[in-house]
PDB file of C-alpha atoms and ligand atoms in Angstrom:
ATOM      1  CA  MET Z 151      12.405  15.182 -58.110  1.00  0.00           C
ATOM      2  CA  ASN Z 152       9.053  13.445 -57.690  1.00  0.00           C
ATOM      3  CA  PRO Z 153       6.542  15.131 -55.371  1.00  0.00           C
ATOM      4  CA  ALA Z 154       6.898  14.000 -51.768  1.00  0.00           C
ATOM      5  CA  ARG Z 155       4.319  11.369 -50.819  1.00  0.00           C
ATOM      6  CA  ILE Z 156       2.479  12.306 -47.631  1.00  0.00           C
ATOM      7  CA  ALA Z 157       0.137  10.172 -45.527  1.00  0.00           C
ATOM      8  CA  VAL Z 158      -2.079  12.321 -43.302  1.00  0.00           C
ATOM      9  CA  LEU Z 159      -3.424  10.893 -40.049  1.00  0.00           C
ATOM     10  CA  ILE Z 160      -6.630  12.370 -38.644  1.00  0.00           C
ATOM     11  CA  SER Z 161      -9.204  11.689 -35.954  1.00  0.00           C
ATOM     12  CA  GLY Z 162     -11.847  14.323 -36.617  1.00  0.00           C
ATOM     13  CA  ARG Z 163     -12.802  17.261 -38.785  1.00  0.00           C
ATOM     14  CA  GLY Z 164      -9.550  17.263 -40.735  1.00  0.00           C
ATOM     15  CA  SER Z 165      -9.231  20.952 -41.571  1.00  0.00           C
ATOM     16  CA  ASN Z 166      -5.430  20.768 -41.381  1.00  0.00           C
ATOM     17  CA  MET Z 167      -5.480  17.725 -43.679  1.00  0.00           C
ATOM     18  CA  GLN Z 168      -7.640  19.688 -46.136  1.00  0.00           C
ATOM     19  CA  ALA Z 169      -5.221  22.625 -46.047  1.00  0.00           C
ATOM     20  CA  ILE Z 170      -2.318  20.278 -46.786  1.00  0.00           C
ATOM     21  CA  HIS Z 171      -4.205  18.642 -49.640  1.00  0.00           C
ATOM     22  CA  GLN Z 172      -5.243  22.000 -51.114  1.00  0.00           C
ATOM     23  CA  ALA Z 173      -1.641  23.234 -50.972  1.00  0.00           C
ATOM     24  CA  CYS Z 174      -0.580  20.124 -52.914  1.00  0.00           C
ATOM     25  CA  VAL Z 175      -3.330  20.662 -55.484  1.00  0.00           C
ATOM     26  CA  ASN Z 176      -2.505  24.371 -55.845  1.00  0.00           C
ATOM     27  CA  GLY Z 177       1.197  23.708 -56.247  1.00  0.00           C
ATOM     28  CA  ASP Z 178       2.040  25.545 -53.005  1.00  0.00           C
ATOM     29  CA  LEU Z 179       3.593  22.341 -51.750  1.00  0.00           C
ATOM     30  CA  ASP Z 180       5.609  19.999 -53.941  1.00  0.00           C
ATOM     31  CA  ALA Z 181       3.877  16.942 -52.547  1.00  0.00           C
ATOM     32  CA  GLU Z 182       0.849  14.713 -52.854  1.00  0.00           C
ATOM     33  CA  VAL Z 183      -1.487  13.298 -50.226  1.00  0.00           C
ATOM     34  CA  ILE Z 184      -1.232   9.581 -50.952  1.00  0.00           C
ATOM     35  CA  SER Z 185      -3.639   8.593 -48.220  1.00  0.00           C
ATOM     36  CA  VAL Z 186      -5.807   9.919 -45.415  1.00  0.00           C
ATOM     37  CA  ILE Z 187      -5.826   7.549 -42.463  1.00  0.00           C
ATOM     38  CA  SER Z 188      -8.353   8.026 -39.702  1.00  0.00           C
ATOM     39  CA  SER Z 189      -8.450   6.510 -36.242  1.00  0.00           C
ATOM     40  CA  HIS Z 190     -12.253   6.781 -36.361  1.00  0.00           C
ATOM     41  CA  ALA Z 191     -14.666   5.594 -39.034  1.00  0.00           C
ATOM     42  CA  LYS Z 192     -16.904   8.615 -38.458  1.00  0.00           C
ATOM     43  CA  ALA Z 193     -14.240  11.315 -38.673  1.00  0.00           C
ATOM     44  CA  GLY Z 194     -15.585  14.252 -40.661  1.00  0.00           C
ATOM     45  CA  GLY Z 195     -12.332  14.492 -42.594  1.00  0.00           C
ATOM     46  CA  LEU Z 196     -13.105  11.184 -44.297  1.00  0.00           C
ATOM     47  CA  ASP Z 197     -16.041  12.847 -46.092  1.00  0.00           C
ATOM     48  CA  TYR Z 198     -13.621  15.323 -47.616  1.00  0.00           C
ATOM     49  CA  ALA Z 199     -11.284  12.478 -48.638  1.00  0.00           C
ATOM     50  CA  ARG Z 200     -14.193  10.696 -50.327  1.00  0.00           C
ATOM     51  CA  GLN Z 201     -15.360  13.843 -52.113  1.00  0.00           C
ATOM     52  CA  GLN Z 202     -11.844  14.497 -53.380  1.00  0.00           C
ATOM     53  CA  GLY Z 203     -11.304  10.914 -54.467  1.00  0.00           C
ATOM     54  CA  LEU Z 204      -8.378  10.563 -52.076  1.00  0.00           C
ATOM     55  CA  SER Z 205      -7.267   7.149 -50.928  1.00  0.00           C
ATOM     56  CA  HIS Z 206      -8.492   6.756 -47.367  1.00  0.00           C
ATOM     57  CA  HIS Z 207      -8.403   4.156 -44.631  1.00  0.00           C
ATOM     58  CA  VAL Z 208      -9.580   3.614 -41.096  1.00  0.00           C
ATOM     59  CA  ALA Z 209      -6.985   2.174 -38.742  1.00  0.00           C
ATOM     60  CA  SER Z 210      -8.507   1.864 -35.321  1.00  0.00           C
ATOM     61  CA  ASP Z 211      -5.600   0.111 -33.633  1.00  0.00           C
ATOM     62  CA  GLU Z 212      -1.857   0.468 -33.752  1.00  0.00           C
ATOM     63  CA  THR Z 213      -1.202  -2.894 -35.398  1.00  0.00           C
ATOM     64  CA  SER Z 214      -3.354  -2.053 -38.386  1.00  0.00           C
ATOM     65  CA  LEU Z 215      -1.858   1.440 -38.567  1.00  0.00           C
ATOM     66  CA  GLU Z 216       1.651   0.005 -38.529  1.00  0.00           C
ATOM     67  CA  GLN Z 217       0.855  -2.438 -41.345  1.00  0.00           C
ATOM     68  CA  LEU Z 218      -0.843   0.261 -43.374  1.00  0.00           C
ATOM     69  CA  LEU Z 219       2.081   2.649 -43.048  1.00  0.00           C
ATOM     70  CA  GLN Z 220       4.516  -0.076 -44.007  1.00  0.00           C
ATOM     71  CA  SER Z 221       2.551  -0.944 -47.112  1.00  0.00           C
ATOM     72  CA  LEU Z 222       2.010   2.691 -48.145  1.00  0.00           C
ATOM     73  CA  SER Z 223       5.641   3.581 -47.479  1.00  0.00           C
ATOM     74  CA  PRO Z 224       5.074   7.362 -47.458  1.00  0.00           C
ATOM     75  CA  ASP Z 225       7.948   9.841 -47.514  1.00  0.00           C
ATOM     76  CA  TRP Z 226       6.232  11.834 -44.755  1.00  0.00           C
ATOM     77  CA  ILE Z 227       3.541  11.157 -42.181  1.00  0.00           C
ATOM     78  CA  ALA Z 228       1.631  14.234 -41.047  1.00  0.00           C
ATOM     79  CA  LEU Z 229      -0.451  13.925 -37.882  1.00  0.00           C
ATOM     80  CA  ALA Z 230      -3.266  16.442 -38.216  1.00  0.00           C
ATOM     81  CA  GLY Z 231      -5.646  16.380 -35.288  1.00  0.00           C
ATOM     82  CA  TYR Z 232      -4.684  12.755 -34.684  1.00  0.00           C
ATOM     83  CA  MET Z 233      -5.815  12.016 -31.140  1.00  0.00           C
ATOM     84  CA  ARG Z 234      -4.074   8.703 -30.400  1.00  0.00           C
ATOM     85  CA  ILE Z 235      -0.826   8.428 -28.499  1.00  0.00           C
ATOM     86  CA  LEU Z 236       1.593   6.348 -30.554  1.00  0.00           C
ATOM     87  CA  SER Z 237       4.051   3.886 -29.052  1.00  0.00           C
ATOM     88  CA  ALA Z 238       7.814   4.049 -29.523  1.00  0.00           C
ATOM     89  CA  THR Z 239       7.570   0.872 -31.634  1.00  0.00           C
ATOM     90  CA  LEU Z 240       5.398   2.648 -34.146  1.00  0.00           C
ATOM     91  CA  VAL Z 241       7.147   6.025 -34.015  1.00  0.00           C
ATOM     92  CA  ASN Z 242      10.806   5.029 -34.108  1.00  0.00           C
ATOM     93  CA  PRO Z 243      10.962   3.601 -37.667  1.00  0.00           C
ATOM     94  CA  TRP Z 244       9.584   6.947 -38.892  1.00  0.00           C
ATOM     95  CA  LEU Z 245      11.795   9.213 -36.791  1.00  0.00           C
ATOM     96  CA  GLY Z 246      12.492  12.365 -38.794  1.00  0.00           C
ATOM     97  CA  ARG Z 247       9.670  11.675 -41.233  1.00  0.00           C
ATOM     98  CA  MET Z 248       6.667  11.914 -38.923  1.00  0.00           C
ATOM     99  CA  ILE Z 249       5.452  15.360 -37.909  1.00  0.00           C
ATOM    100  CA  ASN Z 250       2.602  16.737 -35.819  1.00  0.00           C
ATOM    101  CA  ILE Z 251       0.766  19.991 -35.273  1.00  0.00           C
ATOM    102  CA  HIS Z 252       0.001  20.879 -31.678  1.00  0.00           C
ATOM    103  CA  PRO Z 253      -2.172  23.809 -30.609  1.00  0.00           C
ATOM    104  CA  SER Z 254       0.210  25.530 -28.205  1.00  0.00           C
ATOM    105  CA  LEU Z 255       3.592  27.175 -28.170  1.00  0.00           C
ATOM    106  CA  LEU Z 256       5.486  24.061 -27.125  1.00  0.00           C
ATOM    107  CA  PRO Z 257       7.100  23.309 -24.745  1.00  0.00           C
ATOM    108  CA  LYS Z 258       4.152  25.056 -23.097  1.00  0.00           C
ATOM    109  CA  TYR Z 259       1.002  22.960 -22.708  1.00  0.00           C
ATOM    110  CA  PRO Z 260       1.725  19.526 -24.157  1.00  0.00           C
ATOM    111  CA  GLY Z 261      -1.310  17.226 -24.088  1.00  0.00           C
ATOM    112  CA  LEU Z 262      -4.956  18.231 -24.059  1.00  0.00           C
ATOM    113  CA  ASN Z 263      -7.010  21.362 -23.284  1.00  0.00           C
ATOM    114  CA  THR Z 264      -4.238  23.720 -24.304  1.00  0.00           C
ATOM    115  CA  HIS Z 265      -6.491  26.739 -24.854  1.00  0.00           C
ATOM    116  CA  ALA Z 266      -8.188  26.532 -21.463  1.00  0.00           C
ATOM    117  CA  ARG Z 267      -4.806  26.066 -19.785  1.00  0.00           C
ATOM    118  CA  ALA Z 268      -3.332  29.122 -21.529  1.00  0.00           C
ATOM    119  CA  LEU Z 269      -6.341  31.188 -20.414  1.00  0.00           C
ATOM    120  CA  SER Z 270      -6.214  30.023 -16.823  1.00  0.00           C
ATOM    121  CA  ASP Z 271      -2.501  30.918 -16.728  1.00  0.00           C
ATOM    122  CA  GLY Z 272      -3.326  34.445 -17.908  1.00  0.00           C
ATOM    123  CA  ALA Z 273      -1.055  33.955 -20.939  1.00  0.00           C
ATOM    124  CA  SER Z 274      -0.783  37.012 -23.188  1.00  0.00           C
ATOM    125  CA  GLU Z 275       0.038  34.947 -26.255  1.00  0.00           C
ATOM    126  CA  HIS Z 276      -0.691  31.466 -27.509  1.00  0.00           C
ATOM    127  CA  GLY Z 277      -0.219  29.638 -30.783  1.00  0.00           C
ATOM    128  CA  ALA Z 278       0.647  26.417 -32.524  1.00  0.00           C
ATOM    129  CA  THR Z 279       3.726  24.319 -33.152  1.00  0.00           C
ATOM    130  CA  VAL Z 280       4.731  21.857 -35.849  1.00  0.00           C
ATOM    131  CA  HIS Z 281       7.321  19.415 -34.573  1.00  0.00           C
ATOM    132  CA  PHE Z 282       8.947  16.101 -35.373  1.00  0.00           C
ATOM    133  CA  VAL Z 283       7.263  13.241 -33.546  1.00  0.00           C
ATOM    134  CA  THR Z 284       9.317  11.290 -31.034  1.00  0.00           C
ATOM    135  CA  GLU Z 285       8.217   8.721 -28.509  1.00  0.00           C
ATOM    136  CA  GLU Z 286       7.721  11.435 -25.892  1.00  0.00           C
ATOM    137  CA  LEU Z 287       4.330  13.131 -26.304  1.00  0.00           C
ATOM    138  CA  ASP Z 288       4.481  16.599 -27.918  1.00  0.00           C
ATOM    139  CA  ALA Z 289       8.184  16.894 -27.124  1.00  0.00           C
ATOM    140  CA  GLY Z 290      10.048  16.323 -30.414  1.00  0.00           C
ATOM    141  CA  PRO Z 291      12.231  18.955 -32.096  1.00  0.00           C
ATOM    142  CA  ILE Z 292      10.283  22.028 -33.177  1.00  0.00           C
ATOM    143  CA  ILE Z 293      10.123  22.853 -36.880  1.00  0.00           C
ATOM    144  CA  GLN Z 294       8.047  26.021 -36.794  1.00  0.00           C
ATOM    145  CA  GLN Z 295       5.663  27.971 -34.569  1.00  0.00           C
ATOM    146  CA  ALA Z 296       3.082  30.705 -35.082  1.00  0.00           C
ATOM    147  CA  ARG Z 297       1.645  33.027 -32.423  1.00  0.00           C
ATOM    148  CA  VAL Z 298      -1.645  34.730 -31.745  1.00  0.00           C
ATOM    149  CA  PRO Z 299      -2.561  37.232 -29.018  1.00  0.00           C
ATOM    150  CA  VAL Z 300      -4.833  36.197 -26.173  1.00  0.00           C
ATOM    151  CA  LEU Z 301      -7.615  38.813 -25.940  1.00  0.00           C
ATOM    152  CA  PRO Z 302      -9.341  39.925 -22.732  1.00  0.00           C
ATOM    153  CA  ASP Z 303     -12.726  38.402 -23.590  1.00  0.00           C
ATOM    154  CA  ASP Z 304     -11.389  35.103 -24.922  1.00  0.00           C
ATOM    155  CA  THR Z 305     -12.988  31.800 -24.075  1.00  0.00           C
ATOM    156  CA  ALA Z 306     -11.322  28.485 -24.847  1.00  0.00           C
ATOM    157  CA  ASP Z 307     -13.471  28.336 -27.991  1.00  0.00           C
ATOM    158  CA  THR Z 308     -12.631  31.799 -29.331  1.00  0.00           C
ATOM    159  CA  LEU Z 309      -8.960  31.216 -28.627  1.00  0.00           C
ATOM    160  CA  ALA Z 310      -9.077  27.774 -30.290  1.00  0.00           C
ATOM    161  CA  ALA Z 311     -10.659  29.361 -33.372  1.00  0.00           C
ATOM    162  CA  ARG Z 312      -7.946  32.048 -33.542  1.00  0.00           C
ATOM    163  CA  VAL Z 313      -5.225  29.414 -33.234  1.00  0.00           C
ATOM    164  CA  LEU Z 314      -6.845  27.192 -35.872  1.00  0.00           C
ATOM    165  CA  GLY Z 315      -6.832  30.237 -38.162  1.00  0.00           C
ATOM    166  CA  ILE Z 316      -3.036  30.238 -38.182  1.00  0.00           C
ATOM    167  CA  GLU Z 317      -2.534  26.456 -38.083  1.00  0.00           C
ATOM    168  CA  HIS Z 318      -3.267  25.726 -41.730  1.00  0.00           C
ATOM    169  CA  ALA Z 319      -0.634  28.027 -43.224  1.00  0.00           C
ATOM    170  CA  LEU Z 320       1.800  27.036 -40.479  1.00  0.00           C
ATOM    171  CA  TYR Z 321       1.441  23.343 -41.282  1.00  0.00           C
ATOM    172  CA  VAL Z 322       1.896  23.885 -45.006  1.00  0.00           C
ATOM    173  CA  ASP Z 323       4.964  26.089 -44.394  1.00  0.00           C
ATOM    174  CA  ALA Z 324       6.507  23.531 -42.052  1.00  0.00           C
ATOM    175  CA  LEU Z 325       5.854  20.676 -44.479  1.00  0.00           C
ATOM    176  CA  ARG Z 326       7.492  22.718 -47.235  1.00  0.00           C
ATOM    177  CA  LEU Z 327      10.611  23.039 -45.066  1.00  0.00           C
ATOM    178  CA  CYS Z 328      10.545  19.256 -44.591  1.00  0.00           C
ATOM    179  CA  VAL Z 329      10.013  18.200 -48.199  1.00  0.00           C
ATOM    180  CA  ASN Z 330      12.621  20.708 -49.388  1.00  0.00           C
ATOM    181  CA  GLY Z 331      15.150  19.265 -46.949  1.00  0.00           C
ATOM    182  CA  VAL Z 332      15.495  22.544 -45.014  1.00  0.00           C
ATOM    183  CA  ALA Z 333      14.102  21.137 -41.762  1.00  0.00           C
ATOM    184  CA  ARG Z 334      15.990  18.034 -40.732  1.00  0.00           C
ATOM    185  CA  PHE Z 335      15.534  15.891 -37.670  1.00  0.00           C
ATOM    186  CA  GLN Z 336      18.347  15.877 -35.167  1.00  0.00           C
ATOM    187  CA  GLN Z 337      18.287  13.819 -32.037  1.00  0.00           C
ATOM    188  CA  PRO Z 338      17.977  16.184 -29.071  1.00  0.00           C
ATOM    189  CA  ALA Z 339      21.279  16.366 -27.170  1.00  0.00           C
TER     190      ALA Z 339
HETATM  191  C1  GRF D 165      -6.064  21.284 -34.319  1.00  0.00           C
HETATM  192  O1  GRF D 165      -6.220  22.365 -33.442  1.00  0.00           O
HETATM  193  C2  GRF D 165      -4.752  20.572 -34.067  1.00  0.00           C
HETATM  194  O2  GRF D 165      -3.719  21.442 -33.700  1.00  0.00           O
HETATM  195  C3  GRF D 165      -5.109  19.715 -32.888  1.00  0.00           C
HETATM  196  O3  GRF D 165      -6.424  19.273 -33.151  1.00  0.00           O
HETATM  197  C4  GRF D 165      -7.070  20.187 -34.013  1.00  0.00           C
HETATM  198  C5  GRF D 165      -7.455  19.418 -35.224  1.00  0.00           C
HETATM  199  O4  GRF D 165      -8.213  20.156 -36.116  1.00  0.00           O
HETATM  200  N1  GRF D 165      -4.141  18.659 -32.690  1.00  0.00           N
HETATM  201  P1  GRF D 165      -8.494  19.585 -37.576  1.00  0.00           P
HETATM  202  O5  GRF D 165      -9.021  18.164 -37.404  1.00  0.00           O
HETATM  203  O6  GRF D 165      -7.222  19.643 -38.367  1.00  0.00           O
HETATM  204  O7  GRF D 165      -9.555  20.497 -38.124  1.00  0.00           O
END
């Protein structure tokens, strides 16, 4: 079978996108990054895309994103630090083929500021989740999660760094389950 064609959507630094691309290059993932699409022209991740000679685009509104995705026709869309909320109109045609990484153990802490919220709750563990994207924010079926301990001296920044440390392998593992057909989208009951 041909390698799965993945479009990666970013808004910032793009370290998850880089991990996905490296896994494709190394043969850890039977896939290729066909395009990096950023919501912001100044996203740091675009520098990496340029350096690597990856196809890259800026789509700053949903209409241009929709057109771009239609024309690229990827097998998978991986949201990796993508900070826009997508409408049902955009999401629904890609149901089961669009996935996201979120820095919490969903269903805990959907939305923003997950690390600070885990700390203020006195959580003893925290982590990250890769899930299928549905129209409801951070609520689609979970593909895989990874956990880290919360340590007594943690700040939101130290906890965020520990979580990011497990995100990259988690995202690659979850994408492997997707491209191999092991993880399949099912409508929640
Ligand atoms: C990650 O923590 C991701 O879970 C969250 O935003 C951060 C993006 O980091 N959605 P990067 O751009 O992949 O480095």
